[in-house]
Short mmCIF file of C-alpha atoms in Angstrom, two decimals:
data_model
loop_
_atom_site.label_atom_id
_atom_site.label_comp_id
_atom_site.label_asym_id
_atom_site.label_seq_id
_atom_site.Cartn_x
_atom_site.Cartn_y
_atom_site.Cartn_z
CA UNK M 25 -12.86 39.89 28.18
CA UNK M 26 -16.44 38.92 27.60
CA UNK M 27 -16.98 41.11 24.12
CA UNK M 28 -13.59 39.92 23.03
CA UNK M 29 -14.63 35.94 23.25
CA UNK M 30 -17.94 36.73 21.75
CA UNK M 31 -16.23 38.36 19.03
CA UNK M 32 -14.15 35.26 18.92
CA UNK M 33 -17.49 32.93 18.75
CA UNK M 34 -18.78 35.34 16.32
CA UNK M 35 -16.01 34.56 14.18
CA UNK M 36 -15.59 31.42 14.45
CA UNK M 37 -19.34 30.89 13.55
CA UNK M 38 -19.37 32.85 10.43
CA UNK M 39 -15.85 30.92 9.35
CA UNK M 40 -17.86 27.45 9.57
CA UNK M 41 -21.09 28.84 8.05
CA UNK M 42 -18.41 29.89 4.91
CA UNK M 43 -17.17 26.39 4.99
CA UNK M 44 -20.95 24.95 5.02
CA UNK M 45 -21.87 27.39 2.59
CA UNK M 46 -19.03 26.31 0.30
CA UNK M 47 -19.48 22.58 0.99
CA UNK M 48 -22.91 22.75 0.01
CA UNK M 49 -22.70 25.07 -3.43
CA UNK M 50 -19.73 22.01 -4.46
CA UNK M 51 -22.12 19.53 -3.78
CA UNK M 52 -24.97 21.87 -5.66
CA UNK M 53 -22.04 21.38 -8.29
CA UNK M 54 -21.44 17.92 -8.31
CA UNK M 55 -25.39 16.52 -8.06
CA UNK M 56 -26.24 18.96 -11.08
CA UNK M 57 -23.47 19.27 -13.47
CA UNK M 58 -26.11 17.95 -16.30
CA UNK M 59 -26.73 21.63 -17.88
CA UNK M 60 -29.14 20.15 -20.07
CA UNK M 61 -31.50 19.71 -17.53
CA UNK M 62 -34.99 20.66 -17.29
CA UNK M 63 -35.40 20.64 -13.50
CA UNK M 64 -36.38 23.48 -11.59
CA UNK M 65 -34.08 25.50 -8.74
CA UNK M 66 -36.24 24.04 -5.76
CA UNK M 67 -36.05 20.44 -7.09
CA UNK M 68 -32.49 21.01 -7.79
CA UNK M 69 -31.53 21.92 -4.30
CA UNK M 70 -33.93 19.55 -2.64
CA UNK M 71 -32.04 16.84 -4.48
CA UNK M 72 -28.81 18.30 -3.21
CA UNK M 73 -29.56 18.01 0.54
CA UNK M 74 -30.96 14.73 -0.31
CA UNK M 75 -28.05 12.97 -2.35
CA UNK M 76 -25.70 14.83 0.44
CA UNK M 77 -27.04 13.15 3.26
CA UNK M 78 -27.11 9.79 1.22
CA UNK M 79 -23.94 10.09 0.50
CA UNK M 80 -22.09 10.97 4.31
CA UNK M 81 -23.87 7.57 4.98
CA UNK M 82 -23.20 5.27 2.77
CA UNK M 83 -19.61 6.36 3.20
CA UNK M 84 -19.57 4.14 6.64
CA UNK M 85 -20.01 0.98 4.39
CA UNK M 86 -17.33 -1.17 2.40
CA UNK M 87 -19.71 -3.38 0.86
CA UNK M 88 -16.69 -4.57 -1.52
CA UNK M 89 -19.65 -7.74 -2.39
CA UNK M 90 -22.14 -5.62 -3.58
CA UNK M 91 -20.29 -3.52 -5.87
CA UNK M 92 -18.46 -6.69 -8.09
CA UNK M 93 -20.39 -9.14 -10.12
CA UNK M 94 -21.91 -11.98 -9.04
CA UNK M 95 -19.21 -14.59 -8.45
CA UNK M 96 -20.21 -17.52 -9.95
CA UNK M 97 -17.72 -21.45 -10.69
CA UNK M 98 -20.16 -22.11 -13.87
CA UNK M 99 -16.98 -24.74 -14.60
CA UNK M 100 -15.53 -27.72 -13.06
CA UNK M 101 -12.06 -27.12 -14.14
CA UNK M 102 -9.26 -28.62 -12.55
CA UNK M 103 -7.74 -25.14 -13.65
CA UNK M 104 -7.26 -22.47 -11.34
CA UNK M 105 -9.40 -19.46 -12.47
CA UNK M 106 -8.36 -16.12 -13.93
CA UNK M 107 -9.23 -12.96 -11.62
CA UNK M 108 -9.83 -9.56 -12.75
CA UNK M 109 -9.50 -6.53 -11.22
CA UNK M 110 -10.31 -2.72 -12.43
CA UNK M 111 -12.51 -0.16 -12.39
CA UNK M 112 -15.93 0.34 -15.22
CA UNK M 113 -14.29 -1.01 -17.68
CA UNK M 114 -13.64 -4.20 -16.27
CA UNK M 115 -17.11 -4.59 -14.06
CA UNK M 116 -18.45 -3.85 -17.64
CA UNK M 117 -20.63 -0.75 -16.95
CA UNK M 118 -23.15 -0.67 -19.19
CA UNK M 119 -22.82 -4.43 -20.05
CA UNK M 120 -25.34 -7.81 -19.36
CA UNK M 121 -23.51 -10.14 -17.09
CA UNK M 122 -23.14 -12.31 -20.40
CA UNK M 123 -21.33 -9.43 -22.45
CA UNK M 124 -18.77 -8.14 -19.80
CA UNK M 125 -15.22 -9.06 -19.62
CA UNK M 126 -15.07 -11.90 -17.00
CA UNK M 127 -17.61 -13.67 -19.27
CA UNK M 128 -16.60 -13.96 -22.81
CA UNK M 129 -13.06 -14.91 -20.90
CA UNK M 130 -14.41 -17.42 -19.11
CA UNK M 131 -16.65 -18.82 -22.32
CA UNK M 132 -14.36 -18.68 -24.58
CA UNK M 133 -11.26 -20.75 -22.22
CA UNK M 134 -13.94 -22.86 -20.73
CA UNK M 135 -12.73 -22.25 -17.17
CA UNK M 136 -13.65 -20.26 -14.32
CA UNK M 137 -13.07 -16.08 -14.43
CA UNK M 138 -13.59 -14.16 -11.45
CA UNK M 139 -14.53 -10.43 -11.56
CA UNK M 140 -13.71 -8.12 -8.94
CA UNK M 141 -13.43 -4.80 -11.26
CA UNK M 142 -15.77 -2.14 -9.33
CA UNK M 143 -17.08 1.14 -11.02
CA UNK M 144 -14.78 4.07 -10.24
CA UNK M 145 -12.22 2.32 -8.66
CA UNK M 146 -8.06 2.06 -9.01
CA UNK M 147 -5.28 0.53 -7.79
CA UNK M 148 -6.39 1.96 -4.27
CA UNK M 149 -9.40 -0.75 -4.57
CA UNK M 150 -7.74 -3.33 -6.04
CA UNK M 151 -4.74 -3.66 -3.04
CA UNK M 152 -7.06 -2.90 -0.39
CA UNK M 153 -8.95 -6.00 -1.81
CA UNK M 154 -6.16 -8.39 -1.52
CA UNK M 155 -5.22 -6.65 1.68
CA UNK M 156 -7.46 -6.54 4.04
CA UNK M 157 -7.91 -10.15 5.11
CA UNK M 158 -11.90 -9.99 5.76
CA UNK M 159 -12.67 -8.71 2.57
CA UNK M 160 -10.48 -10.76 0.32
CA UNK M 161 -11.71 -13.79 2.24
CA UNK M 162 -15.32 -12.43 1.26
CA UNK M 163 -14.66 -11.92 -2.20
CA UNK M 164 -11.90 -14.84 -2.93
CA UNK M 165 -13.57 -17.32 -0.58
CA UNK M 166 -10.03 -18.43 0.97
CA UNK M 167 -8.94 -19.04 -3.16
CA UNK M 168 -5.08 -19.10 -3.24
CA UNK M 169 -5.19 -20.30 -6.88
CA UNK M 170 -4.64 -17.68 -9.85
CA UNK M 171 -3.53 -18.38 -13.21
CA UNK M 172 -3.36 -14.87 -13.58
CA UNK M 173 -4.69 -11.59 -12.44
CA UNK M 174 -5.61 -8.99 -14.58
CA UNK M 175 -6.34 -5.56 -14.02
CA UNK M 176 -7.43 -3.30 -16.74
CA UNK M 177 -5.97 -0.10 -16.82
CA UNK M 178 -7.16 3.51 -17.65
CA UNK M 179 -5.12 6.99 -17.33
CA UNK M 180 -8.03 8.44 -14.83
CA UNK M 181 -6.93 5.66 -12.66
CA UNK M 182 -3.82 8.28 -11.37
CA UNK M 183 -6.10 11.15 -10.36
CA UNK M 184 -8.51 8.52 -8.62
CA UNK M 185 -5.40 7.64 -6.19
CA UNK M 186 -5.66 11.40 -5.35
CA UNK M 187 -9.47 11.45 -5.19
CA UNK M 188 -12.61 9.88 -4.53
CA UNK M 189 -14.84 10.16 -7.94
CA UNK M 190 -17.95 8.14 -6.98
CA UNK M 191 -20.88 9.32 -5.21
CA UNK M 192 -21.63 7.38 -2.22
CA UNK M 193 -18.51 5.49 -1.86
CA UNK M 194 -14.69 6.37 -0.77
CA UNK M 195 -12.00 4.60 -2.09
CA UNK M 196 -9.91 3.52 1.07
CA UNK M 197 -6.77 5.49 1.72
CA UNK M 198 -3.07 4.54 1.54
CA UNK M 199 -0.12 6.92 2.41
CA UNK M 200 3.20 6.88 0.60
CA UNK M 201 6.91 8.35 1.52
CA UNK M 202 8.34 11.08 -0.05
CA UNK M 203 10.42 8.59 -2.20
CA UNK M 204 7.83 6.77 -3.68
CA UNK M 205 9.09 3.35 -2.30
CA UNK M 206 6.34 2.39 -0.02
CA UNK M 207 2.47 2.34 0.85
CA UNK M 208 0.72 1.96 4.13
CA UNK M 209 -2.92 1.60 4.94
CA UNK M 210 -4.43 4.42 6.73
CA UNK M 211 -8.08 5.11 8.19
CA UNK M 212 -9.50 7.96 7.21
CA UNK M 213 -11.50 10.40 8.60
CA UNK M 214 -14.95 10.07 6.87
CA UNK M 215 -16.24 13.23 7.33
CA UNK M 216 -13.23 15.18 5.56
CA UNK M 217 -12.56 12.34 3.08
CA UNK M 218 -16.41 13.02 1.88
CA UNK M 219 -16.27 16.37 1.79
CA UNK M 220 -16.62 17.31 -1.50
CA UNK M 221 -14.95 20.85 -1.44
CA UNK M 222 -12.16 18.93 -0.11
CA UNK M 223 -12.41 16.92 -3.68
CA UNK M 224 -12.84 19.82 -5.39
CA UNK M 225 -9.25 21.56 -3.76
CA UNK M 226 -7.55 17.79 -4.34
CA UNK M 227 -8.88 18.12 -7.99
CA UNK M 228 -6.89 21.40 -8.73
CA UNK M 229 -3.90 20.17 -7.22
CA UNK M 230 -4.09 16.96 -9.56
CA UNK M 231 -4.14 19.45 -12.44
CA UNK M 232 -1.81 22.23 -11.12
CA UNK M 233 0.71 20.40 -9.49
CA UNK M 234 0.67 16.33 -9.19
CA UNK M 235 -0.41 15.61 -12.61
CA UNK M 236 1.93 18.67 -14.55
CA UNK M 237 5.05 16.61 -12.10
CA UNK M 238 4.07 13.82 -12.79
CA UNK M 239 4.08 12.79 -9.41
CA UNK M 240 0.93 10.81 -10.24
CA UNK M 241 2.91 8.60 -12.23
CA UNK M 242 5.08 7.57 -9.81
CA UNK M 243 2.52 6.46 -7.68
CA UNK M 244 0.61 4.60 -9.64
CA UNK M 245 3.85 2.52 -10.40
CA UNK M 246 4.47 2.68 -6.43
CA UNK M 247 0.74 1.25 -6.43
CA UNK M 248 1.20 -1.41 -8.84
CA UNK M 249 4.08 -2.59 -7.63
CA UNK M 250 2.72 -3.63 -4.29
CA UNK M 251 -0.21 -4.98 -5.99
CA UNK M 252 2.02 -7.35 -7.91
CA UNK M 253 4.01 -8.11 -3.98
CA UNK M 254 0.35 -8.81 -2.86
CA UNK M 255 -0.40 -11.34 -5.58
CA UNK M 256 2.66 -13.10 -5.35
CA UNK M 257 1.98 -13.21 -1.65
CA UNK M 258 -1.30 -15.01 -2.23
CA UNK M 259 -1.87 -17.02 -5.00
CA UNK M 260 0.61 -19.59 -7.18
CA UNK M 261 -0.68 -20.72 -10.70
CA UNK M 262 -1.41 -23.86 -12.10
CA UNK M 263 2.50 -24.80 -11.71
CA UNK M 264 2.52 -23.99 -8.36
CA UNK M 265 4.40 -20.83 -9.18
CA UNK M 266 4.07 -17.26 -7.97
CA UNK M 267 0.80 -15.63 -10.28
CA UNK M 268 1.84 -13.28 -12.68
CA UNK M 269 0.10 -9.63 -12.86
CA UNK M 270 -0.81 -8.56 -16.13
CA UNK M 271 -1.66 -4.98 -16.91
CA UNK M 272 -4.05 -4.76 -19.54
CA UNK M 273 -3.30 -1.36 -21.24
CA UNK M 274 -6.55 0.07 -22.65
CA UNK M 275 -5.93 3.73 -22.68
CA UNK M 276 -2.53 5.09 -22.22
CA UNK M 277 -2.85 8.76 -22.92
CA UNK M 278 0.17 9.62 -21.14
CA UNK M 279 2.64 7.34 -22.38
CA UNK M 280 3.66 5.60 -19.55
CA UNK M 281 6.73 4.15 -19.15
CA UNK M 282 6.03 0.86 -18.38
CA UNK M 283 9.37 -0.77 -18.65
CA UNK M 284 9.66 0.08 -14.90
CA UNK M 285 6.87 -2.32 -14.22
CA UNK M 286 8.35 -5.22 -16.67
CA UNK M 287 12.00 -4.97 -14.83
CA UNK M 288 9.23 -6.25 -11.82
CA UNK M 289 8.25 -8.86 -13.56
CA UNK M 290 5.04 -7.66 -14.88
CA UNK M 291 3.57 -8.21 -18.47
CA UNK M 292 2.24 -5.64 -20.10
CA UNK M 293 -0.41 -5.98 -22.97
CA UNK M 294 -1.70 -3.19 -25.36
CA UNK M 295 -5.17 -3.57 -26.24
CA UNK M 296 -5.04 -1.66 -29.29
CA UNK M 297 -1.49 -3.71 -30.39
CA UNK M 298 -2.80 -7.37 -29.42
CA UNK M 299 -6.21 -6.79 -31.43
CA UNK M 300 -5.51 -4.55 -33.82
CA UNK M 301 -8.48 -2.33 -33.00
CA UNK M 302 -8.94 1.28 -31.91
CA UNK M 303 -10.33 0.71 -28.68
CA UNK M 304 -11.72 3.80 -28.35
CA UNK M 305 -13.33 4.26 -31.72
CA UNK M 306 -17.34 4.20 -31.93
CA UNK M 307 -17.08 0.64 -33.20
CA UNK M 308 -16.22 -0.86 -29.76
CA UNK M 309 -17.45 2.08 -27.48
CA UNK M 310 -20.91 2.45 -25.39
CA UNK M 311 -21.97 6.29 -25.48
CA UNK M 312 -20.55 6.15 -22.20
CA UNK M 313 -17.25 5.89 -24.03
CA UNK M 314 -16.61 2.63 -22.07
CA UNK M 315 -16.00 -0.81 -23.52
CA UNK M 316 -18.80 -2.84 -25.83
CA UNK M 317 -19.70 -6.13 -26.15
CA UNK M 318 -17.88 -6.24 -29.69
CA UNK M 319 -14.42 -4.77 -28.00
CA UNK M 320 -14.56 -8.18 -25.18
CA UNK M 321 -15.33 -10.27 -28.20
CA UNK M 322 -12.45 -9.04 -30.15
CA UNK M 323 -10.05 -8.54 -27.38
CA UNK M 324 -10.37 -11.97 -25.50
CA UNK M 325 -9.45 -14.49 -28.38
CA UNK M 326 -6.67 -12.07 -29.15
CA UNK M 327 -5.88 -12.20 -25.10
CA UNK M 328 -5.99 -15.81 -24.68
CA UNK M 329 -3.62 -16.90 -27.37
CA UNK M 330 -1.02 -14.29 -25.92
CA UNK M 331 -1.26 -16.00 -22.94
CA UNK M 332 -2.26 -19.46 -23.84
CA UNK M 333 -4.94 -19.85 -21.91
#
């Protein structure tokens, strides 16, 4: 009895040091994937362990304030202001304060523009924001007043409803049916949600099985749907009717079909059609292959007349 529960322990010890050993060559992976680089084995695995611990721990932290630009009323409009939600692109990655998005909007219709676009985020971000009491209060400041809302959309935003992509933070977690007709909230656990060979298995099913069914596009219509629910729970427009959701298209590799979203309600806008640009040529790109300051400057006068602002 004794030799067969130590053989059991033994087991059970080598299965978790496989699991450990895996967790830590994905995270080897993920902290290093510049090939480029000069640095040495040692300093490459000290930074591992380093970035690994830094990253379990800021994982305990929704910081939703620290992560959006500054939001400032620069003017005393009687209009209500225009919110933005996203991921890089909108936040402006790359950008001055000045250059980004929310800015040129708000200088260019003289009234107030409030960014809440965070870097690496998605619709999962963007709902939690407007649902979770504390932190909209945070970030909105008890505002109930939208002429519109805005979110800026990107065709990595469907396998970031799958997955975490950013180091040192986790995108909070929503379950769905397996009709596609509703979302609920749900805690996660942190450990497994951080774990980055768990990203790494999520990642392959993206490719080999949600993506290729395009299962990811029905949730990120799921997903935007109860965004738009959310907004017209919270905020009326200057009129004192329900705010509108626009979806500001600015790469659609996969075709969506967004006529799905319009029967909602929602407006769709093509950057490329309401500017006449190539958003993604080198013109208006950052080597980072996000937005430029010339893209905002072209897109917003084109965006304002479309929606009279």
């Amino acid at each position: 009895m004794k030799k067969a529960l130590f053989i059991i322990f033994i087991n059970i010890i080598f299965i978790l040091f496989i699991l450990l050993l895996f967790e830590f060559e994905y995270a080897y992976i993920s902290f290093n994937h510049n090939k480029n680089s000069n640095e040495t084995l040692i300093f490459k695995l000290k930074k591992t362990i380093i970035n690994s611990k830094l990253h379990y721990q800021c994982l305990r932290n929704y910081n939703y304030k620290s992560w959006v630009r500054p939001i400032k009323t620069k003017y005393d409009s009687e209009k209500p202001p225009i919110i933005l939600m996203g991921c890089s692109y909108t936040y402006g990655d790359g950008l001055t304060n000045e250059e980004a998005f929310h800015s040129v909007l708000s200088e260019y219709t003289k009234r107030n523009t409030i960014n809440l676009g965070i870097c690496c985020a998605s619709p999962r971000d963007a709902l939690f924001i407007l649902k979770d009491e504390n932190t909209k209060k945070e970030l909105l400041n008890n505002t109930n007043q939208a002429e519109y809302v805005i979110f800026t959309y990107i065709t990595d935003h469907k396998r970031r409803l799958y997955n975490s992509v950013c180091q040192f933070r986790l995108s909070p977690n929503f379950v769905h049916d397996k009709n596609y007709t509703y979302l609920k909230y749900k805690k996660q656990n942190l450990i497994m949600s951080a774990s980055f060979g768990k990203n790494l298995i999520m990642a392959f099913a993206y490719d080999k099985y949600f993506h290729p069914q395009k299962k990811d596009s029905l949730l990120l219509m799921l997903y935007l749907k109860e965004l738009n629910k959310e907004i017209k729970k919270n905020f009326t427009d200057s009129k004192g009717e329900k705010t509108q959701l626009i979806i500001l298209v600015y790469d659609d590799k996969d075709k969506e079909d967004w006529s799905i979203l319009e029967k909602e309600g929602i407006t769709i806008i093509d950057v490329n059609k309401l500017a006449d640009i190539h958003s993604h040529y080198d013109e208006y790109t950052l080597p980072t292959n996000h937005p430029n300051a010339k893209a905002w400057r072209d897109i917003v006068p084109a965006l304002a007349k479309e929606l009279h602002l």
